[in-house]
C-alpha positions as MATLAB code, in Angstrom:
seq = 'MNAIIEKLESKNPREGARVKSSFSLLPSLFLHLSSSEVPAGELYEFRVKFTQLISDSSNFMGLYHYLGDCSDYAELGRLNGYEPACLMRSVLQIFNDEFVVWDEVRRAEIRGGFAEEIADIDQTLREVSDEAPPVREDDIPKWVPESHWWWHAPQQQDMSEDERKSRLEYDHWDGV';
ca = [
       5.273    8.906  -13.204;
       4.327   11.806  -15.418;
       0.653   11.564  -14.429;
       1.556   11.858  -10.747;
       3.746   14.901  -11.353;
       1.034   16.496  -13.526;
      -1.566   16.019  -10.794;
       0.680   17.621   -8.182;
       1.486   20.517  -10.520;
      -2.145   21.066  -11.511;
      -3.941   24.294  -10.758;
      -6.711   22.519   -8.842;
      -7.299   24.883   -5.909;
      -8.102   21.977   -3.594;
      -4.712   20.759   -2.413;
      -6.276   17.671   -0.858;
      -7.682   16.631   -4.233;
      -4.289   16.965   -5.936;
      -2.530   14.839   -3.348;
      -5.328   12.279   -3.043;
      -5.511   11.767   -6.806;
      -1.717   11.489   -7.110;
      -1.574    9.060   -4.161;
      -4.229    6.911   -5.840;
      -1.657    6.260   -8.594;
       1.173    5.231   -6.259;
       0.123    1.552   -5.932;
       0.059    1.163   -9.731;
       3.466    2.772  -10.032;
       4.770    0.613   -7.179;
       3.577   -2.514   -9.038;
       5.006   -1.279  -12.319;
       8.399   -0.612  -10.757;
       8.509   -4.057   -9.178;
       7.868   -5.784  -12.505;
       9.864   -3.657  -14.954;
      13.145   -1.868  -15.117;
      13.093    1.887  -15.036;
      16.483    3.548  -15.423;
      17.807    4.472  -11.977;
      18.444    8.075  -13.005;
      14.904    8.499  -14.296;
      13.428    7.037  -11.104;
      15.627    9.218   -8.901;
      14.673   12.291  -10.923;
      10.996   11.438  -10.423;
      11.473   10.893   -6.689;
      13.227   14.255   -6.256;
      10.573   16.123   -8.271;
       7.789   14.281   -6.416;
       9.371   15.180   -3.064;
       9.760   18.819   -4.032;
       6.124   18.997   -5.099;
       4.869   17.228   -1.957;
       6.832   19.604    0.250;
       5.390   22.621   -1.559;
       3.074   24.432    0.868;
      -0.213   23.620   -0.878;
       0.619   19.961   -1.514;
       2.087   19.685    1.973;
      -1.351   20.601    3.354;
      -2.883   17.994    1.055;
      -0.527   15.385    2.506;
      -1.702   16.296    6.000;
      -5.335   16.100    4.902;
      -4.608   12.592    3.591;
      -2.949   11.657    6.889;
      -5.937   13.118    8.738;
      -8.391   11.099    6.647;
      -6.403    7.942    7.351;
      -6.453    8.752   11.050;
     -10.215    9.374   10.961;
     -10.794    5.987    9.319;
      -8.526    4.326   11.875;
     -10.650    5.857   14.655;
     -13.658    4.133   13.072;
     -11.719    0.868   12.944;
     -14.069   -1.051   15.237;
     -16.826   -0.353   12.740;
     -16.438    0.358    9.039;
     -13.189    2.328    9.001;
     -10.583   -0.388    9.415;
     -10.215   -1.504    5.803;
     -10.082    2.042    4.327;
      -7.539    2.979    7.010;
      -5.411   -0.023    6.029;
      -5.522    0.945    2.368;
      -4.501    4.526    3.087;
      -1.842    3.383    5.562;
      -0.331    1.079    2.926;
      -0.249    3.922    0.397;
       1.472    6.092    2.993;
       4.013    3.341    3.624;
       4.950    2.957   -0.040;
       5.037    6.758   -0.291;
       7.575    6.758    2.547;
       9.566    3.691    1.479;
       9.633    4.073   -2.288;
       8.856    7.578   -3.459;
       9.840   10.366   -1.093;
      13.459   11.483   -0.733;
      13.434   12.930    2.766;
      16.837   14.564    2.287;
      15.253   16.740   -0.412;
      12.508   18.098    1.861;
      13.266   21.727    2.556;
      11.283   21.991    5.788;
      12.361   19.704    8.638;
       8.930   19.770   10.289;
       7.436   17.896    7.340;
       9.415   14.717    7.996;
       8.944   14.892   11.768;
       5.252   15.643   11.440;
       4.803   12.780    8.990;
       6.546   10.333   11.335;
       4.415   11.487   14.280;
       1.178   11.128   12.315;
       2.158    7.637   11.152;
       2.970    6.622   14.724;
      -0.429    7.923   15.875;
      -2.257    6.073   13.098;
      -0.402    2.854   13.915;
      -1.242    3.225   17.597;
      -4.912    3.729   16.768;
      -4.932    0.675   14.483;
      -3.429   -1.396   17.298;
      -5.996   -0.074   19.782;
      -9.016   -0.818   17.587;
      -7.719   -4.195   16.420;
      -9.331   -5.858   19.445;
     -12.775   -5.408   17.877;
     -12.057   -4.471   14.263;
     -13.808   -6.554   11.627;
     -11.170   -8.685    9.916;
     -10.254   -7.906    6.333;
     -10.856  -10.884    4.082;
      -7.694  -12.160    2.442;
      -9.275  -11.650   -0.988;
      -9.925   -7.988   -0.139;
      -6.276   -7.191    0.534;
      -4.826   -5.613   -2.621;
      -2.232   -7.760   -4.368;
       0.350   -4.954   -4.274;
       0.396   -4.840   -0.471;
       3.660   -6.233    0.941;
       3.521   -8.805    3.755;
       5.289   -6.314    6.010;
       2.118   -4.204    6.202;
       1.011   -5.791    9.494;
      -2.144   -3.698    9.905;
      -4.094   -5.783    7.379;
      -3.804   -8.860    9.628;
      -3.984   -7.100   13.009;
      -7.699   -7.587   13.843;
      -7.750  -10.029   16.745;
     -11.139  -11.527   15.958;
     -10.165  -13.256   12.731;
     -12.921  -15.803   13.380;
     -15.670  -13.144   13.565;
     -18.883  -14.471   12.047;
     -19.915  -13.031    8.726;
     -23.115  -11.669   10.311;
     -21.150   -9.813   13.014;
     -18.647   -8.537   10.460;
     -21.433   -7.333    8.187;
     -23.291   -5.603   11.052;
     -20.129   -3.657   11.942;
     -19.357   -2.720    8.361;
     -22.918   -1.577    7.709;
     -23.546    0.073   11.068;
     -24.508    3.425    9.460;
     -27.236    1.720    7.510;
     -28.609   -0.142   10.496;
     -28.176    2.771   12.896;
     -31.094    4.648   11.357;
     -33.469    1.672   11.249;
];
């Protein structure tokens, strides 16, 4: 928890880097919290501090860069963007479900904007799922809850490995 707070408080001028590096630690913390007992007061204190830091103007912009990156990957979902979009979407879901205290956010537009961006990302994932390469079961991180439907949304679960590979490596083959 301390490492996440330190990253968000850092003086790194790139707000996107602060948020991205702190979000990269959320799955580990999520796993840790599910397998060990952290005093409720300590966890709540972390969540409030985390929320305050995320809603700070520079980190707030970093959050929206992260949402934008997730959206960009989702747009590439029929090619090589589906799996990275799923990973980022799952991090955003645990951020929302486990770590942010929306009542502590000082600016109302943050929560509304977050919900709108998530809805847009989900819509894009649904739209591209008709041709998205399926994510192999072994490639889904163990920390991802079953409720994260996007990992299993690709409709062509029986896509041949050659077709899957050609979609995932389209950049490589595009120039040949």
